[in-house]
């Protein structure tokens, strides 16, 4: 209880593990450097809390010693020593551990085949269950079941969204826990210092949770009453599970940490995650459901500027290609644009994750067609409700989501302004990817490799520019400056208003110690200024 393990990230995104000795008040750098996901914390060992399990991949560094082996590592955070616990065969995407911290199952993908590695006990050999080649796995492990023998899995057999079941890899026996719903299970909750599986969480218009642990259910019910209107999750527990640190957030509050005495039913606020944000000044959001132009049921969420009716509308897409994340939690970008007087909406168009495999697969080869129609239908529907001015609509595309934004901006009269935040410009080496079909299935759907390449080439922003005649704002980092300036040249040559913003080089950010948040906020501010002049 006197030692904390911290993951510290500085303003430039550099992440390190440190320990904080609460008794001596000393911070110690463990020398564990993280680059991307080269070292991932799995969990701590409940019976020996000073030892942590990590998954090491390729180039992680421990105490400045190269950890070139892949595997599950046990790390003594008191003295910095480590030992290898299990091998990590290539292609594994997730390890599942029991309450003793032992890795007993793993999900992976190799050579167009999904597989499940499973070990009945510590002394047994690993067994492999492989799905048919070229087919997506229909049983996807989520966690170890409370009995520590079976697995909790998402079972897709016979349904596009998953039902949740307990599954015995040895016999193939499956018992349904929760039937398939319109939305996918978003996450699972754990309970207590041992981190045992406690429940399944769904997110749609409201949060629904199916509890499997009576203690977790009772505590969650009390917290829902004590902190109404918030999404509350457990972050840590005392050894006897009588006291917990919980995190509560909602659409107007980015989050607050509390100390919950579960026995005495007493709640103490510890700290706000972002003290500079005043929840009372934040804009409320609301979810909505509508029908697309081809009958597809679609969902979204809109944040409305307080005290203003019929505000101009910003439709956001990205940063992923599979659509915007529709969240009931705090949305910083939405709050920023609402503070500038704009209604801000995210729409889960076809291809978005979380609504089942059929809905996700409906987005394949629809980046410039079906996805665009869904965004247009969403804007029209919001205008019909009187929530925004449908005659003043801008589209904001971030990252891969910007591909659809460019295509939408090329539709005559669809939107009045394009905001482009780092949409990829060169798709020459881009390969179609989908969570809902295998590579062979995608190629067959495309009509072969040539047809696939032609489709991808048609999505390039430079191609879309030929049909864009509305004002546009473009932001790119410094290493993309040369390609980005071609956008500016082409548009200004045609007399179309545009503004190009180039980010600071990484070396200057580091040398001048420019906070990362300042660089991010600057291009959103510039985009909003551009809207003020053109929308």
Coordinates of C-alpha atoms in Angstrom, one line a residue, residues 104-106 115-121 123-130 149 168-171:
X104 CA -4.2 -18.9 -19.5
X105 CA -5.7 -17.9 -22.9
X106 CA -4.8 -15.7 -25.8
X115 CA -6.8 -18.8 -33.3
X116 CA -7.4 -19.3 -29.6
X117 CA -4.5 -20.4 -27.4
X118 CA -5.7 -22.1 -24.2
X119 CA -4.0 -23.8 -21.3
X120 CA -6.2 -25.6 -18.8
X121 CA -3.7 -25.3 -15.9
X123 CA 1.3 -27.5 -15.8
X124 CA -0.5 -28.2 -19.1
X125 CA 0.8 -27.5 -22.6
X126 CA -0.8 -24.7 -24.6
X127 CA -3.6 -25.9 -27.0
X128 CA -4.6 -24.2 -30.2
X129 CA -8.1 -23.8 -31.6
X130 CA -8.0 -22.5 -35.1
X149 CA -11.8 -22.2 -15.8
X168 CA -15.3 -24.1 -22.2
X169 CA -12.5 -24.5 -24.8
X170 CA -12.0 -28.1 -23.8
X171 CA -15.5 -29.3 -24.7

